[in-house]
Amino acid sequence: MMVRSKILIYLLAFYVLLQFIWWGYQILDLGALADQTQEDTSRRVIMIIGEGGVFILILMAGFWKIQQSIAKEIQLSQRQNNFMLSVTHELKTPLTSIQLALQTLKKRNLNPEVRENLIAKALNANQRLSSLIDNIINASRLESNDFTPRLEIFPLNTFLQSKTEELTIIYEQASITLLCEVDIINADAYMLETIFNNLLENAIKYSDENPKIKISVKNKGRMTEITIADEGAGISAQEKLQIFKKFYRVGNEISRSQKGSGLGLFITSEFVQLHKGRIKCENNNPKGTKFIIELPHG
């Protein structure tokens, strides 16, 4: 059971014990009521009834809080189980793909087109594996409060063009459009790269066979606003409230078709908050999802 649930139960039990001791004292002291006036007796009865009412209210509130805490614990446990199932699959699948591609390249004389296709698949699988390992390490460090942004000023447009070209090579079917109206940004380069990797890979993953993604960057007051929009299936209103939670993924891991670990958006949200920024998820028009990030100019 979670530490918070245990503390609540211990506090509630301690309060119940104290209350019973106090009421026991009151019962033993009833003999003294005979020597008191009617007014004193009425005051004592009202006091006991009032304490009893407060006791019942506190007891009900305590049980409600414990029930909430246990429900959250069950949800977290389910997400952790899903994470373990997904990681087992996510580690094995790219390794198998890389191994098959390398074995084919080694044993056969292939024409250039097939060869390039196998190399692209191996690079894609390697990128997936690298992203998963990075996310696991980053989530662990965030849990230990081991991250402090190392802010530096660098050209944002050049940075985004480089990331876009890199992902276009790996995901050949993706069409990524970049519109950047901001020249420089003051941010942690590693964290910003991780944010873009997670959001862009997420957009590609949840789109159709030919993903169309638009990245736009502009100044908005004292903030730099970064929008990443896709034309995929979209995210329901209920899921929008959950997607930034650690390990959260929609549905059951056994029946889910999309790949993922449930860490990417959690890490993205945490990195944005470490920059004292904000992130939100909205519907894209006419379809799909867009993530909007606001980072202070610094």
Coordinates of C-alpha atoms in Angstrom, one line a residue:
M1 CA 0.0 0.0 0.0
M2 CA 1.2 3.5 -0.8
V3 CA 2.9 5.5 2.0
R4 CA 0.1 8.1 2.0
S5 CA -2.6 5.5 2.4
K6 CA -0.7 4.0 5.4
I7 CA -0.3 7.3 7.1
L8 CA -4.0 8.1 6.7
I9 CA -5.0 4.7 8.2
Y10 CA -2.6 5.2 11.1
L11 CA -3.8 8.7 11.8
L12 CA -7.5 7.6 11.6
A13 CA -6.9 4.6 13.9
F14 CA -5.1 6.8 16.4
Y15 CA -7.9 9.4 16.4
V16 CA -10.5 6.7 16.9
L17 CA -8.5 5.3 19.8
L18 CA -8.3 8.7 21.4
Q19 CA -12.0 9.3 20.9
F20 CA -13.0 6.0 22.5
I21 CA -10.7 6.8 25.5
W22 CA -12.3 10.2 25.9
W23 CA -15.8 8.8 25.7
G24 CA -14.9 6.0 28.1
Y25 CA -13.8 8.8 30.5
Q26 CA -17.2 10.6 30.0
I27 CA -19.1 7.4 30.7
L28 CA -17.2 6.8 33.9
D29 CA -17.8 10.3 34.9
L30 CA -21.6 10.1 34.5
G31 CA -22.0 9.5 38.2
A32 CA -21.0 13.1 38.8
L33 CA -24.0 14.3 36.8
A34 CA -26.3 13.6 39.7
D35 CA -24.7 16.4 41.7
Q36 CA -24.8 18.9 38.8
T37 CA -27.6 21.3 37.8
Q38 CA -29.9 20.7 34.9
E39 CA -28.0 23.3 32.9
D40 CA -24.7 21.7 33.4
T41 CA -26.1 18.3 32.5
S42 CA -27.6 19.7 29.3
R43 CA -24.3 21.4 28.4
R44 CA -22.5 18.1 28.9
V45 CA -24.9 16.2 26.7
I46 CA -24.7 18.8 23.9
M47 CA -20.9 18.6 24.1
I48 CA -20.9 14.8 23.8
I49 CA -23.4 14.9 20.9
G50 CA -21.3 17.6 19.1
E51 CA -18.1 15.6 19.6
G52 CA -19.8 12.5 18.3
G53 CA -21.0 14.4 15.2
V54 CA -17.5 15.7 14.5
F55 CA -16.0 12.2 15.0
I56 CA -18.4 10.7 12.5
L57 CA -17.7 13.4 9.9
I58 CA -13.9 13.0 10.3
L59 CA -14.3 9.2 10.1
M60 CA -16.3 9.5 6.9
A61 CA -13.8 12.0 5.4
G62 CA -10.9 9.7 6.4
F63 CA -12.5 6.7 4.7
W64 CA -13.3 8.7 1.6
K65 CA -9.7 9.9 1.4
I66 CA -8.3 6.4 1.9
Q67 CA -10.6 5.1 -0.8
Q68 CA -9.3 7.8 -3.2
S69 CA -5.7 7.0 -2.4
I70 CA -6.3 3.2 -2.9
A71 CA -8.0 3.9 -6.3
K72 CA -5.1 6.0 -7.4
E73 CA -2.7 3.2 -6.3
I74 CA -4.6 0.6 -8.3
Q75 CA -4.5 2.8 -11.4
L76 CA -0.8 3.4 -11.0
S77 CA -0.2 -0.3 -10.5
Q78 CA -2.1 -1.0 -13.7
R79 CA -0.1 1.6 -15.6
Q80 CA 3.1 0.0 -14.2
N81 CA 2.0 -3.4 -15.4
N82 CA 1.2 -2.0 -18.8
F83 CA 4.6 -0.4 -18.9
M84 CA 6.4 -3.7 -18.1
L85 CA 4.4 -5.5 -20.9
S86 CA 5.1 -2.7 -23.4
V87 CA 8.9 -2.4 -22.6
T88 CA 9.3 -6.2 -23.0
H89 CA 7.8 -5.8 -26.5
E90 CA 9.5 -2.5 -27.3
L91 CA 13.0 -3.8 -26.5
K92 CA 12.6 -7.1 -28.3
T93 CA 11.0 -5.8 -31.5
P94 CA 13.6 -3.3 -32.7
L95 CA 16.5 -5.7 -31.8
T96 CA 14.9 -8.4 -33.9
S97 CA 14.4 -6.0 -36.8
I98 CA 18.0 -4.8 -36.7
Q99 CA 19.3 -8.4 -36.4
L100 CA 17.2 -9.6 -39.4
A101 CA 18.3 -6.6 -41.5
L102 CA 22.0 -7.1 -40.8
Q103 CA 21.8 -10.8 -41.4
T104 CA 20.1 -10.2 -44.8
L105 CA 22.7 -7.6 -45.7
K106 CA 25.5 -10.0 -44.8
K107 CA 24.3 -13.1 -46.6
R108 CA 22.8 -11.8 -49.8
N109 CA 23.9 -9.7 -52.8
L110 CA 21.1 -7.2 -52.9
N111 CA 20.3 -4.5 -55.4
P112 CA 20.8 -0.9 -54.2
E113 CA 17.1 -0.2 -53.6
V114 CA 16.5 -3.2 -51.4
R115 CA 19.7 -2.5 -49.6
E116 CA 18.7 1.1 -48.8
N117 CA 15.3 -0.1 -47.6
L118 CA 16.9 -2.6 -45.2
I119 CA 19.3 0.1 -43.9
A120 CA 16.4 2.5 -43.4
K121 CA 14.4 -0.1 -41.4
A122 CA 17.5 -0.8 -39.3
L123 CA 17.9 2.9 -38.6
N124 CA 14.3 3.2 -37.7
A125 CA 14.4 0.3 -35.3
N126 CA 17.6 1.7 -33.8
Q127 CA 16.0 5.1 -33.3
R128 CA 13.0 3.5 -31.5
L129 CA 15.4 1.5 -29.2
S130 CA 17.5 4.6 -28.5
S131 CA 14.4 6.7 -27.7
L132 CA 13.0 4.0 -25.3
I133 CA 16.3 3.7 -23.4
D134 CA 16.6 7.5 -23.2
N135 CA 13.0 7.8 -21.8
I136 CA 13.6 5.1 -19.2
I137 CA 16.8 6.9 -18.0
N138 CA 15.1 10.3 -18.1
A139 CA 12.1 9.1 -16.1
S140 CA 14.4 7.6 -13.5
R141 CA 16.3 10.8 -13.2
L142 CA 13.1 12.9 -12.9
E143 CA 11.9 10.6 -10.2
S144 CA 15.1 11.3 -8.3
N145 CA 14.9 15.1 -8.9
D146 CA 18.2 14.8 -10.8
F147 CA 17.5 17.3 -13.6
T148 CA 18.4 21.0 -13.6
P149 CA 18.0 22.8 -16.9
R150 CA 21.3 24.1 -18.3
L151 CA 20.1 27.1 -20.2
E152 CA 22.0 28.3 -23.2
I153 CA 21.2 30.6 -26.1
F154 CA 21.2 28.9 -29.5
P155 CA 19.6 29.3 -32.9
L156 CA 16.2 27.7 -32.7
N157 CA 15.5 27.7 -36.5
T158 CA 18.7 25.8 -37.2
F159 CA 18.1 23.4 -34.4
L160 CA 14.5 22.6 -35.7
Q161 CA 15.7 22.2 -39.3
S162 CA 18.3 19.7 -38.2
K163 CA 15.8 17.7 -36.2
T164 CA 13.2 17.8 -39.0
E165 CA 15.8 16.5 -41.6
E166 CA 17.0 13.8 -39.2
L167 CA 13.5 12.4 -38.6
T168 CA 12.5 12.7 -42.2
I169 CA 15.5 10.4 -43.1
I170 CA 14.4 7.8 -40.5
Y171 CA 10.6 8.1 -41.2
E172 CA 10.7 8.5 -45.0
Q173 CA 6.9 8.4 -45.3
A174 CA 6.4 11.5 -43.1
S175 CA 5.9 15.0 -44.4
I176 CA 7.1 17.6 -41.9
T177 CA 6.5 21.3 -42.5
L178 CA 8.4 23.9 -40.4
L179 CA 7.5 27.5 -40.0
C180 CA 9.8 29.3 -37.5
E181 CA 9.5 33.0 -36.8
V182 CA 11.9 32.9 -33.8
D183 CA 15.6 33.2 -34.3
I184 CA 17.1 32.2 -30.9
I185 CA 15.9 30.5 -27.7
N186 CA 17.3 30.3 -24.2
A187 CA 16.8 26.6 -23.2
D188 CA 18.4 23.4 -22.3
A189 CA 19.4 21.9 -25.7
Y190 CA 19.1 18.3 -24.5
M191 CA 15.7 18.7 -22.9
L192 CA 14.4 20.6 -26.0
E193 CA 15.7 17.9 -28.3
T194 CA 14.0 15.2 -26.1
I195 CA 10.7 17.2 -26.2
F196 CA 10.7 17.5 -30.0
N197 CA 11.7 13.8 -30.4
N198 CA 8.9 12.6 -28.2
L199 CA 6.2 14.9 -29.7
L200 CA 7.3 14.3 -33.3
E201 CA 7.6 10.5 -33.0
N202 CA 4.2 10.5 -31.2
A203 CA 2.7 12.5 -34.1
I204 CA 4.1 10.1 -36.6
K205 CA 3.1 7.0 -34.7
Y206 CA -0.6 8.0 -34.3
S207 CA -1.0 9.3 -37.9
D208 CA -1.9 7.3 -41.0
E209 CA 0.6 5.7 -43.4
N210 CA 1.7 9.1 -44.7
P211 CA 1.8 11.4 -41.7
K212 CA 1.5 15.2 -42.3
I213 CA 3.0 17.2 -39.4
K214 CA 3.3 21.0 -39.1
I215 CA 5.7 22.7 -36.7
S216 CA 5.1 26.4 -36.1
V217 CA 7.1 28.7 -33.7
K218 CA 6.3 32.3 -32.9
N219 CA 6.6 34.9 -30.1
K220 CA 3.6 35.4 -27.9
G221 CA 4.3 38.2 -25.4
R222 CA 7.1 37.1 -23.1
M223 CA 6.8 33.5 -24.2
T224 CA 7.9 31.5 -27.2
E225 CA 5.0 29.4 -28.5
I226 CA 5.8 26.1 -30.2
T227 CA 3.0 24.1 -31.9
I228 CA 3.3 20.6 -33.3
A229 CA 0.1 19.5 -35.1
D230 CA -0.7 16.2 -36.8
E231 CA -3.7 14.9 -38.8
G232 CA -4.0 11.6 -37.0
A233 CA -6.9 10.0 -35.1
G234 CA -6.9 12.6 -32.3
I235 CA -7.2 12.3 -28.6
S236 CA -10.5 12.2 -26.6
A237 CA -11.3 14.9 -24.0
Q238 CA -11.1 12.4 -21.2
E239 CA -7.7 11.1 -22.4
K240 CA -6.3 14.6 -22.6
L241 CA -6.6 14.8 -18.8
Q242 CA -4.5 11.7 -18.4
I243 CA -1.8 11.6 -21.1
F244 CA 0.9 13.5 -19.2
K245 CA 0.8 11.0 -16.3
K246 CA 3.6 8.6 -15.9
F247 CA 3.1 5.2 -17.6
Y248 CA -0.3 6.3 -18.9
R249 CA -1.4 4.6 -22.1
V250 CA -4.9 4.1 -23.5
G251 CA -6.5 0.7 -23.1
N252 CA -4.9 -2.7 -22.2
E253 CA -1.4 -3.4 -23.2
I254 CA -2.3 -6.9 -24.6
S255 CA -4.9 -5.5 -27.0
R256 CA -3.2 -2.2 -27.9
S257 CA -1.9 -1.9 -31.4
Q258 CA 0.3 1.2 -31.1
K259 CA 3.8 1.0 -29.8
G260 CA 5.0 3.0 -26.8
S261 CA 6.0 2.9 -23.1
G262 CA 3.8 5.6 -21.6
L263 CA 6.8 7.7 -20.6
G264 CA 7.3 10.1 -23.6
L265 CA 4.6 12.7 -22.8
F266 CA 5.3 12.5 -19.0
I267 CA 8.9 13.3 -19.7
T268 CA 7.9 16.1 -22.1
S269 CA 5.6 17.7 -19.6
E270 CA 8.2 17.5 -16.8
F271 CA 10.9 19.0 -19.0
V272 CA 8.6 21.9 -20.0
Q273 CA 7.8 22.6 -16.4
L274 CA 11.5 22.6 -15.5
H275 CA 11.8 25.5 -18.0
K276 CA 8.9 27.2 -16.1
G277 CA 6.8 26.7 -19.2
R278 CA 3.4 25.2 -20.1
I279 CA 2.2 22.5 -22.4
K280 CA -1.4 21.7 -23.5
C281 CA -3.1 19.3 -25.9
E282 CA -5.9 20.5 -28.2
N283 CA -7.8 19.2 -31.2
N284 CA -6.3 20.1 -34.6
N285 CA -8.6 21.4 -37.4
P286 CA -10.0 19.6 -39.3
K287 CA -8.7 16.5 -37.6
G288 CA -5.8 15.3 -35.4
T289 CA -4.0 16.7 -32.4
K290 CA -1.8 19.6 -31.7
F291 CA 0.5 20.1 -28.7
I292 CA 1.2 23.7 -27.8
I293 CA 4.3 24.5 -25.7
E294 CA 5.0 27.9 -24.2
L295 CA 8.5 28.6 -23.0
P296 CA 9.7 31.9 -21.3
H297 CA 12.2 34.0 -23.3
G298 CA 14.5 33.7 -20.3

